[in-house]
Amino acid sequence: MDSARDAFDAPTPAEPRDVLDASTDAAAIVSAAGVVVGWTRGAEALLGRPASQVVGRSVAELVAMDRDPARVAGVAARCRAGMGWSGAVSVRHRDGRPVDVDLRVSASFRIGDDECFLLSARRRSEQWALGQSVLDGFLTRSPVGMAVMDLELRYVWLNDTLERFGGVPREQRLGRRLSELLPGLQAVAIEGLMGKVLETGVPVTDYEYLGWSWADPHRRHAYSTSFFPLVGDDDSVTGVCYMVQDVTERWHARRLLSLVNEAGTRVGTTLDVMRTAQELADFAVPGFADFVIVDLLEPVLSTEGHGAWLTDAGPAPARPVMRRAGMCSVREGCPEAVARIGDRVDFLPPPHDAHLLIDGEPILIPVLDPSDDLWTTEQPERAVSIREFGLHSLISVPMRARNTALGLATFVRSLNPVSFRSDDVMLARELVARAALCVDNARRYTREHTAAVTLQRSLLPHALAGGTALELASSYLPADATDGVGGDWFDVIPLSGARVGLVVGDVVGHGIAAAATMGRLRTAVQTLADMEMPPDELLAHLDDLVLRLSAERTGAERTHDAAAQQGATAFLGATCLYAVYDPVTRRCTMARAGHPPPVVVAPDGRVSFPEPPAGPPLGLGGMAFEATEIELAENSLIGLYTDGLVEGADRDIEQGMSRLGEVLARSDADLATLCTSAVRQLVPVPQPDDIALLLARTHALGADHVVSWEVPADPAAVGDVRARATRQVEAWGLAELAMTSELIVSELVTNAVRYATPPIRLRLILDARLTCEVSDASSTAPRLRHARITDEGGRGLFLVAQLAHRWGARYTADGKIIWAEQELP
């Protein structure tokens, strides 16, 4: 028996009890003879009897009811049939008091040879009786307004709360319809809903509406009402009951949230200060105010300096200088205004000064009095407007964002008879705060955009120098104001031997950082080009520079230096195309790094896009660049451009390139006009990326401008070559340069004969400058020395450097070329 008792032990009463959990019920095992053979702790807790006092004794001793043998026999028979039984019984506690329980008896089972039953019981919960007086008090004083209407929708009963909501005494309501008492509460619509409930028997819940009542005739309230049919004993509808709650505060909070959310989509749609101010005024009329003006401090509209007042920057002037940035009225043309958009204003609600803008709270004037001395003295024109147009209530909210004072927004009511209240100030504050952030964003963007455009234009070439080799024209358009200035650039670089370098590139990103990075890359290209690097090698060195810039950005981020991050994080990579045109050979060598290929229009109008291997964009590293050489007929047109010219939302880059070729091929206008019209036709509207186009029409240097001689590797040959060069210079009509040319040729040829490897060749080129070139098969670089007084030699290149405008060396596949240029008289 102990094992049976232990098997049915339940958790202690101190453990948590779930109302649906039967594991803590009192349980006992009773034999067919009515003897208790098992007793759980739950049973002990219910009756206060330990197992030692119950096990082995008759279960009848625990029952607090009259004995009913027939009922017991019926229960036993049902349980033996495997169905079980449940019902309510009364059992006796140890202290003698009865305990009402819900009893369940299981189907019979066997323990050994004995037939047994499992009994489980749970104390019955007490039922609370609701007295009529309690019910009457609840209905009468409930915080929810209640009423009963008859089939004619006349009041039969209402509680105190509903009487207080409407402001109409109970005696005047009973027997009358709602539309006869409170026409301002959408009575017709409400009675229509009650009629529908009477007709269909279907309740209507949570119907919200706005209106005035006699209890508060000067303020509009929001109500939530539910209507229920009243059903009689025969299931017929005998009337309708409705319950109403005043949800004005909830409605105002929801309206505030809705308006603020809507303002987020309608205010600040552009990065334009004036447009943002106008959007605030347009949004607030007529839903919130009848007349709105937005005045911004003059520095906010400036692109120089900080553009506003810092709120902790010290004392402010008594009358701030502002400009009208936006206004809107329910009256066409804003006749209430005493200033127009763009006019200078100094309006502050009297008696406030500029400190209202810096640290003041919103101003609420529920009732405007135009006869007030402050208005007539400080704002006489506005006092007249107040009187003429019936402006009766005002809210002025300072516009501030990020510790910066921006201006003042003023909301006025005239046609709307309801004065502004304190909860309206909260809404006005939220609207202005949202708009102020947008204005500050626009102000900051405008300043940065202007600075970026200025920086970018200062870094682009102001004049293109193609010499006699190229006729040049260019066009550059900054990005649309919504996306900011990018990093597009182009350049034309005069090289030795009458050659010209053409470069176009595009830095990833927008803003000042992209423009500054563009300037660094442009300077690097100029330096590398001056070092006479071929296009593929130049791009390889440029790629290394971009990698170093990326490393600087990473270092700035790791040091958490905000200023450094701002200047570095915008730079992620760049593309570039570099080409070198030689007018003597009419050949053009080019290489590109992830950039679109150039467009070439032959003299007969044929269009082609020579494609040197694309190469990776700059900044990836570890990949080689390849150069391609093409021959260009004289008067060919070559165009270098950035992807903003040929890409767009309505076309892919191949379509844009094809369109560019068509535009350049069918125009015979001068180069500058062609360049401008091509950009206008391809990009008729502002684009989100910079656009650069560089056009060059090629010219060739004829035989009458280029002369060359083979030079024997013999010092005795120097005199003959020197004489030939002098005669050629004089033949070109440059007698003033004959002596200096003779000295330059003599020094360069002598050095080549002494130190270089044959073959040696002298070439004179007459272009924008007079160029002397000496080529040889050696790769040894010349070195400029400063000879001492006692030295017998070493002054050759030093003398050349003094006589020439500039000089240098470039390497070829067969060796090197030493060159020197002289300015033409």
Short mmCIF file of N, CA and C in Angstrom, two decimals, residues 461-591:
data_model
loop_
_atom_site.label_atom_id
_atom_site.label_comp_id
_atom_site.label_asym_id
_atom_site.label_seq_id
_atom_site.Cartn_x
_atom_site.Cartn_y
_atom_site.Cartn_z
N PRO A 461 41.21 71.96 -65.85
CA PRO A 461 42.03 72.91 -66.64
C PRO A 461 41.19 74.08 -67.13
N HIS A 462 41.74 75.28 -67.01
CA HIS A 462 41.04 76.48 -67.46
C HIS A 462 41.29 76.77 -68.94
N ALA A 463 42.39 76.25 -69.47
CA ALA A 463 42.70 76.41 -70.89
C ALA A 463 43.33 75.12 -71.38
N LEU A 464 42.95 74.72 -72.59
CA LEU A 464 43.46 73.48 -73.17
C LEU A 464 44.54 73.82 -74.18
N ALA A 465 45.73 73.19 -74.01
CA ALA A 465 46.87 73.48 -74.88
C ALA A 465 47.20 72.24 -75.68
N GLY A 466 46.76 72.20 -76.94
CA GLY A 466 47.07 71.07 -77.80
C GLY A 466 48.11 71.37 -78.84
N GLY A 467 48.64 72.60 -78.80
CA GLY A 467 49.64 72.99 -79.79
C GLY A 467 49.05 72.93 -81.19
N THR A 468 49.92 72.62 -82.16
CA THR A 468 49.43 72.45 -83.53
C THR A 468 48.97 71.03 -83.80
N ALA A 469 49.18 70.13 -82.83
CA ALA A 469 48.83 68.72 -83.03
C ALA A 469 47.34 68.48 -82.90
N LEU A 470 46.66 69.21 -82.01
CA LEU A 470 45.26 68.93 -81.72
C LEU A 470 44.47 70.24 -81.60
N GLU A 471 43.27 70.20 -82.14
CA GLU A 471 42.28 71.24 -81.88
C GLU A 471 41.35 70.69 -80.80
N LEU A 472 41.13 71.44 -79.71
CA LEU A 472 40.49 70.88 -78.53
C LEU A 472 39.23 71.65 -78.14
N ALA A 473 38.31 70.92 -77.52
CA ALA A 473 37.11 71.52 -76.92
C ALA A 473 36.65 70.59 -75.81
N SER A 474 36.05 71.16 -74.78
CA SER A 474 35.61 70.35 -73.64
C SER A 474 34.29 70.88 -73.10
N SER A 475 33.60 70.01 -72.39
CA SER A 475 32.35 70.38 -71.71
C SER A 475 32.26 69.60 -70.42
N TYR A 476 31.90 70.30 -69.36
CA TYR A 476 31.76 69.65 -68.05
C TYR A 476 30.47 70.12 -67.39
N LEU A 477 29.66 69.18 -66.90
CA LEU A 477 28.44 69.49 -66.16
C LEU A 477 28.50 68.83 -64.80
N PRO A 478 28.36 69.59 -63.71
CA PRO A 478 28.33 68.95 -62.38
C PRO A 478 27.06 68.16 -62.20
N ALA A 479 27.08 67.27 -61.23
CA ALA A 479 25.94 66.40 -60.98
C ALA A 479 24.73 67.22 -60.55
N ASP A 480 23.57 66.59 -60.70
CA ASP A 480 22.33 67.18 -60.22
C ASP A 480 22.47 67.46 -58.73
N ALA A 481 21.83 68.54 -58.26
CA ALA A 481 21.99 68.97 -56.87
C ALA A 481 21.53 67.92 -55.87
N THR A 482 20.66 67.00 -56.27
CA THR A 482 20.19 65.99 -55.33
C THR A 482 21.26 64.97 -54.99
N ASP A 483 22.26 64.80 -55.86
CA ASP A 483 23.28 63.80 -55.60
C ASP A 483 24.66 64.39 -55.35
N GLY A 484 24.86 65.67 -55.66
CA GLY A 484 26.13 66.30 -55.34
C GLY A 484 27.16 66.18 -56.43
N VAL A 485 28.25 66.93 -56.26
CA VAL A 485 29.34 66.95 -57.22
C VAL A 485 30.11 65.65 -57.15
N GLY A 486 30.51 65.16 -58.30
CA GLY A 486 31.30 63.94 -58.34
C GLY A 486 32.76 64.21 -58.54
N GLY A 487 33.50 63.19 -58.99
CA GLY A 487 34.94 63.31 -59.14
C GLY A 487 35.41 63.17 -60.57
N ASP A 488 34.59 63.56 -61.55
CA ASP A 488 35.01 63.48 -62.95
C ASP A 488 36.07 64.54 -63.24
N TRP A 489 37.04 64.18 -64.09
CA TRP A 489 38.02 65.18 -64.50
C TRP A 489 38.57 64.82 -65.88
N PHE A 490 39.17 65.81 -66.52
CA PHE A 490 39.85 65.61 -67.80
C PHE A 490 41.05 66.54 -67.83
N ASP A 491 41.97 66.25 -68.72
CA ASP A 491 43.16 67.09 -68.80
C ASP A 491 43.82 66.90 -70.15
N VAL A 492 44.58 67.91 -70.56
CA VAL A 492 45.40 67.87 -71.77
C VAL A 492 46.81 68.24 -71.36
N ILE A 493 47.79 67.36 -71.65
CA ILE A 493 49.14 67.54 -71.14
C ILE A 493 50.12 67.59 -72.31
N PRO A 494 50.75 68.75 -72.58
CA PRO A 494 51.77 68.82 -73.64
C PRO A 494 52.97 67.95 -73.28
N LEU A 495 53.43 67.15 -74.21
CA LEU A 495 54.57 66.26 -74.00
C LEU A 495 55.68 66.62 -74.99
N SER A 496 56.80 66.00 -74.80
CA SER A 496 57.93 66.28 -75.68
C SER A 496 57.66 65.74 -77.08
N GLY A 497 58.41 66.27 -78.05
CA GLY A 497 58.27 65.81 -79.42
C GLY A 497 56.96 66.18 -80.06
N ALA A 498 56.33 67.29 -79.63
CA ALA A 498 55.04 67.77 -80.15
C ALA A 498 53.90 66.85 -79.82
N ARG A 499 54.14 65.83 -78.99
CA ARG A 499 53.07 64.91 -78.61
C ARG A 499 52.16 65.57 -77.56
N VAL A 500 50.94 65.03 -77.45
CA VAL A 500 49.97 65.55 -76.48
C VAL A 500 49.34 64.37 -75.74
N GLY A 501 49.25 64.51 -74.41
CA GLY A 501 48.57 63.50 -73.61
C GLY A 501 47.13 63.92 -73.32
N LEU A 502 46.19 63.01 -73.49
CA LEU A 502 44.78 63.23 -73.20
C LEU A 502 44.36 62.28 -72.08
N VAL A 503 43.70 62.80 -71.08
CA VAL A 503 43.30 61.97 -69.95
C VAL A 503 41.90 62.34 -69.52
N VAL A 504 41.12 61.32 -69.15
CA VAL A 504 39.80 61.53 -68.56
C VAL A 504 39.63 60.47 -67.47
N GLY A 505 39.01 60.88 -66.35
CA GLY A 505 38.85 59.96 -65.23
C GLY A 505 37.60 60.24 -64.43
N ASP A 506 37.27 59.29 -63.57
CA ASP A 506 36.05 59.38 -62.77
C ASP A 506 36.31 58.75 -61.42
N VAL A 507 36.25 59.58 -60.36
CA VAL A 507 36.43 59.09 -58.99
C VAL A 507 35.07 58.65 -58.44
N VAL A 508 35.04 57.50 -57.81
CA VAL A 508 33.80 57.01 -57.21
C VAL A 508 33.40 57.92 -56.06
N GLY A 509 32.10 58.25 -55.98
CA GLY A 509 31.60 59.05 -54.86
C GLY A 509 31.23 60.45 -55.30
N HIS A 510 30.74 61.23 -54.32
CA HIS A 510 30.30 62.61 -54.56
C HIS A 510 30.80 63.50 -53.44
N GLY A 511 30.74 64.80 -53.68
CA GLY A 511 31.06 65.77 -52.64
C GLY A 511 32.50 66.21 -52.66
N ILE A 512 32.84 66.93 -51.57
CA ILE A 512 34.18 67.52 -51.48
C ILE A 512 35.27 66.45 -51.49
N ALA A 513 35.01 65.32 -50.80
CA ALA A 513 36.03 64.27 -50.74
C ALA A 513 36.36 63.76 -52.14
N ALA A 514 35.32 63.55 -52.96
CA ALA A 514 35.56 63.06 -54.32
C ALA A 514 36.30 64.11 -55.15
N ALA A 515 35.90 65.39 -54.99
CA ALA A 515 36.57 66.44 -55.75
C ALA A 515 38.03 66.57 -55.34
N ALA A 516 38.30 66.48 -54.03
CA ALA A 516 39.68 66.58 -53.57
C ALA A 516 40.52 65.40 -54.07
N THR A 517 39.94 64.21 -54.04
CA THR A 517 40.66 63.04 -54.54
C THR A 517 40.92 63.18 -56.03
N MET A 518 39.95 63.71 -56.75
CA MET A 518 40.15 63.95 -58.17
C MET A 518 41.35 64.87 -58.40
N GLY A 519 41.48 65.91 -57.59
CA GLY A 519 42.61 66.82 -57.73
C GLY A 519 43.94 66.13 -57.50
N ARG A 520 43.96 65.22 -56.52
CA ARG A 520 45.20 64.48 -56.25
C ARG A 520 45.57 63.59 -57.43
N LEU A 521 44.57 62.91 -57.99
CA LEU A 521 44.85 62.03 -59.12
C LEU A 521 45.26 62.82 -60.35
N ARG A 522 44.61 63.95 -60.59
CA ARG A 522 44.97 64.76 -61.75
C ARG A 522 46.43 65.25 -61.64
N THR A 523 46.80 65.68 -60.44
CA THR A 523 48.19 66.12 -60.24
C THR A 523 49.16 64.96 -60.46
N ALA A 524 48.76 63.77 -59.97
CA ALA A 524 49.63 62.61 -60.14
C ALA A 524 49.79 62.27 -61.62
N VAL A 525 48.72 62.34 -62.39
CA VAL A 525 48.82 62.04 -63.82
C VAL A 525 49.74 63.04 -64.52
N GLN A 526 49.63 64.32 -64.17
CA GLN A 526 50.50 65.31 -64.77
C GLN A 526 51.96 65.02 -64.46
N THR A 527 52.24 64.66 -63.21
CA THR A 527 53.63 64.37 -62.81
C THR A 527 54.16 63.15 -63.54
N LEU A 528 53.35 62.09 -63.58
CA LEU A 528 53.80 60.86 -64.25
C LEU A 528 53.94 61.08 -65.75
N ALA A 529 53.06 61.90 -66.34
CA ALA A 529 53.18 62.18 -67.77
C ALA A 529 54.45 62.98 -68.06
N ASP A 530 54.79 63.93 -67.19
CA ASP A 530 56.03 64.70 -67.37
C ASP A 530 57.26 63.80 -67.28
N MET A 531 57.12 62.65 -66.64
CA MET A 531 58.22 61.70 -66.55
C MET A 531 58.29 60.80 -67.78
N GLU A 532 57.48 61.15 -68.81
CA GLU A 532 57.48 60.47 -70.10
C GLU A 532 57.13 58.99 -69.99
N MET A 533 56.23 58.66 -69.06
CA MET A 533 55.82 57.27 -68.92
C MET A 533 54.80 56.90 -70.00
N PRO A 534 54.91 55.72 -70.58
CA PRO A 534 53.88 55.26 -71.52
C PRO A 534 52.57 55.02 -70.78
N PRO A 535 51.45 55.00 -71.50
CA PRO A 535 50.14 54.92 -70.83
C PRO A 535 49.97 53.75 -69.87
N ASP A 536 50.41 52.55 -70.25
CA ASP A 536 50.20 51.40 -69.37
C ASP A 536 50.99 51.54 -68.08
N GLU A 537 52.24 52.03 -68.16
CA GLU A 537 53.03 52.22 -66.95
C GLU A 537 52.46 53.34 -66.09
N LEU A 538 51.98 54.39 -66.73
CA LEU A 538 51.39 55.49 -65.97
C LEU A 538 50.20 55.00 -65.14
N LEU A 539 49.32 54.18 -65.73
CA LEU A 539 48.17 53.66 -64.98
C LEU A 539 48.60 52.74 -63.86
N ALA A 540 49.67 51.98 -64.06
CA ALA A 540 50.16 51.10 -62.99
C ALA A 540 50.61 51.93 -61.79
N HIS A 541 51.35 53.03 -62.04
CA HIS A 541 51.77 53.89 -60.93
C HIS A 541 50.56 54.58 -60.29
N LEU A 542 49.58 54.97 -61.10
CA LEU A 542 48.37 55.60 -60.56
C LEU A 542 47.59 54.62 -59.69
N ASP A 543 47.59 53.37 -60.09
CA ASP A 543 46.92 52.34 -59.29
C ASP A 543 47.57 52.21 -57.92
N ASP A 544 48.90 52.27 -57.89
CA ASP A 544 49.60 52.23 -56.59
C ASP A 544 49.21 53.41 -55.72
N LEU A 545 49.06 54.59 -56.32
CA LEU A 545 48.66 55.76 -55.55
C LEU A 545 47.27 55.57 -54.94
N VAL A 546 46.34 55.04 -55.73
CA VAL A 546 44.99 54.82 -55.22
C VAL A 546 45.01 53.83 -54.07
N LEU A 547 45.83 52.81 -54.16
CA LEU A 547 45.94 51.85 -53.06
C LEU A 547 46.44 52.54 -51.79
N ARG A 548 47.39 53.46 -51.93
CA ARG A 548 47.88 54.17 -50.75
C ARG A 548 46.79 55.06 -50.16
N LEU A 549 46.00 55.70 -51.03
CA LEU A 549 44.89 56.52 -50.54
C LEU A 549 43.87 55.67 -49.79
N SER A 550 43.61 54.48 -50.28
CA SER A 550 42.69 53.58 -49.59
C SER A 550 43.25 53.17 -48.24
N ALA A 551 44.57 52.95 -48.19
CA ALA A 551 45.19 52.61 -46.90
C ALA A 551 45.06 53.76 -45.92
N GLU A 552 45.19 55.00 -46.41
CA GLU A 552 45.01 56.16 -45.54
C GLU A 552 43.59 56.19 -44.98
N ARG A 553 42.61 55.86 -45.82
CA ARG A 553 41.22 55.85 -45.37
C ARG A 553 41.02 54.81 -44.28
N THR A 554 41.58 53.62 -44.50
CA THR A 554 41.45 52.57 -43.49
C THR A 554 42.09 52.99 -42.18
N GLY A 555 43.27 53.63 -42.27
CA GLY A 555 43.93 54.10 -41.05
C GLY A 555 43.12 55.15 -40.32
N ALA A 556 42.48 56.03 -41.07
CA ALA A 556 41.64 57.06 -40.45
C ALA A 556 40.48 56.44 -39.71
N GLU A 557 39.87 55.40 -40.29
CA GLU A 557 38.74 54.76 -39.62
C GLU A 557 39.19 54.08 -38.34
N ARG A 558 40.37 53.50 -38.36
CA ARG A 558 40.84 52.79 -37.16
C ARG A 558 41.17 53.73 -36.02
N THR A 559 41.60 54.93 -36.35
CA THR A 559 41.93 55.88 -35.29
C THR A 559 40.71 56.63 -34.79
N HIS A 560 39.55 56.37 -35.39
CA HIS A 560 38.30 57.03 -34.99
C HIS A 560 38.42 58.55 -35.08
N ASP A 561 39.23 59.01 -36.00
CA ASP A 561 39.37 60.44 -36.21
C ASP A 561 38.24 60.90 -37.12
N ALA A 562 37.27 61.61 -36.57
CA ALA A 562 36.08 61.97 -37.34
C ALA A 562 36.44 62.83 -38.54
N ALA A 563 37.36 63.78 -38.35
CA ALA A 563 37.71 64.67 -39.45
C ALA A 563 38.38 63.89 -40.57
N ALA A 564 39.28 62.98 -40.17
CA ALA A 564 39.97 62.20 -41.19
C ALA A 564 39.01 61.28 -41.91
N GLN A 565 38.08 60.68 -41.17
CA GLN A 565 37.11 59.80 -41.79
C GLN A 565 36.26 60.55 -42.80
N GLN A 566 35.86 61.77 -42.44
CA GLN A 566 35.00 62.54 -43.34
C GLN A 566 35.70 62.78 -44.68
N GLY A 567 36.99 62.98 -44.64
CA GLY A 567 37.69 63.24 -45.88
C GLY A 567 38.10 62.00 -46.61
N ALA A 568 38.10 60.82 -45.95
CA ALA A 568 38.65 59.63 -46.56
C ALA A 568 37.62 58.60 -46.95
N THR A 569 36.54 58.48 -46.20
CA THR A 569 35.62 57.38 -46.42
C THR A 569 34.90 57.49 -47.74
N ALA A 570 34.82 58.70 -48.36
CA ALA A 570 34.09 58.82 -49.60
C ALA A 570 34.87 58.26 -50.78
N PHE A 571 36.18 58.02 -50.62
CA PHE A 571 37.01 57.56 -51.73
C PHE A 571 37.10 56.04 -51.72
N LEU A 572 36.65 55.43 -52.81
CA LEU A 572 36.66 53.98 -52.89
C LEU A 572 37.39 53.47 -54.13
N GLY A 573 37.64 54.29 -55.13
CA GLY A 573 38.28 53.84 -56.35
C GLY A 573 38.07 54.85 -57.46
N ALA A 574 38.57 54.54 -58.66
CA ALA A 574 38.45 55.46 -59.78
C ALA A 574 38.65 54.69 -61.07
N THR A 575 38.20 55.29 -62.17
CA THR A 575 38.49 54.78 -63.51
C THR A 575 39.25 55.87 -64.26
N CYS A 576 39.98 55.45 -65.30
CA CYS A 576 40.81 56.43 -66.02
C CYS A 576 41.14 55.91 -67.42
N LEU A 577 41.24 56.83 -68.37
CA LEU A 577 41.71 56.54 -69.72
C LEU A 577 42.80 57.56 -70.05
N TYR A 578 43.97 57.05 -70.50
CA TYR A 578 45.09 57.92 -70.83
C TYR A 578 45.55 57.58 -72.25
N ALA A 579 45.66 58.62 -73.08
CA ALA A 579 46.07 58.44 -74.47
C ALA A 579 47.14 59.47 -74.82
N VAL A 580 48.08 59.07 -75.68
CA VAL A 580 49.15 59.96 -76.15
C VAL A 580 49.11 59.99 -77.67
N TYR A 581 48.94 61.21 -78.23
CA TYR A 581 48.90 61.36 -79.68
C TYR A 581 50.19 62.00 -80.17
N ASP A 582 50.78 61.37 -81.23
CA ASP A 582 52.02 61.86 -81.83
C ASP A 582 51.68 62.39 -83.22
N PRO A 583 51.76 63.72 -83.44
CA PRO A 583 51.37 64.28 -84.74
C PRO A 583 52.37 63.97 -85.85
N VAL A 584 53.56 63.53 -85.49
CA VAL A 584 54.55 63.19 -86.51
C VAL A 584 54.20 61.85 -87.14
N THR A 585 53.88 60.88 -86.34
CA THR A 585 53.55 59.53 -86.85
C THR A 585 52.05 59.34 -87.01
N ARG A 586 51.24 60.27 -86.48
CA ARG A 586 49.78 60.18 -86.46
C ARG A 586 49.30 58.93 -85.72
N ARG A 587 50.07 58.49 -84.78
CA ARG A 587 49.69 57.31 -84.01
C ARG A 587 49.29 57.75 -82.59
N CYS A 588 48.30 57.01 -82.07
CA CYS A 588 47.78 57.30 -80.72
C CYS A 588 47.89 56.05 -79.88
N THR A 589 48.60 56.15 -78.77
CA THR A 589 48.77 55.03 -77.84
C THR A 589 47.90 55.27 -76.63
N MET A 590 47.15 54.26 -76.22
CA MET A 590 46.20 54.46 -75.11
C MET A 590 46.12 53.23 -74.24
N ALA A 591 45.73 53.46 -72.99
CA ALA A 591 45.45 52.38 -72.02
C ALA A 591 44.34 52.88 -71.10
#
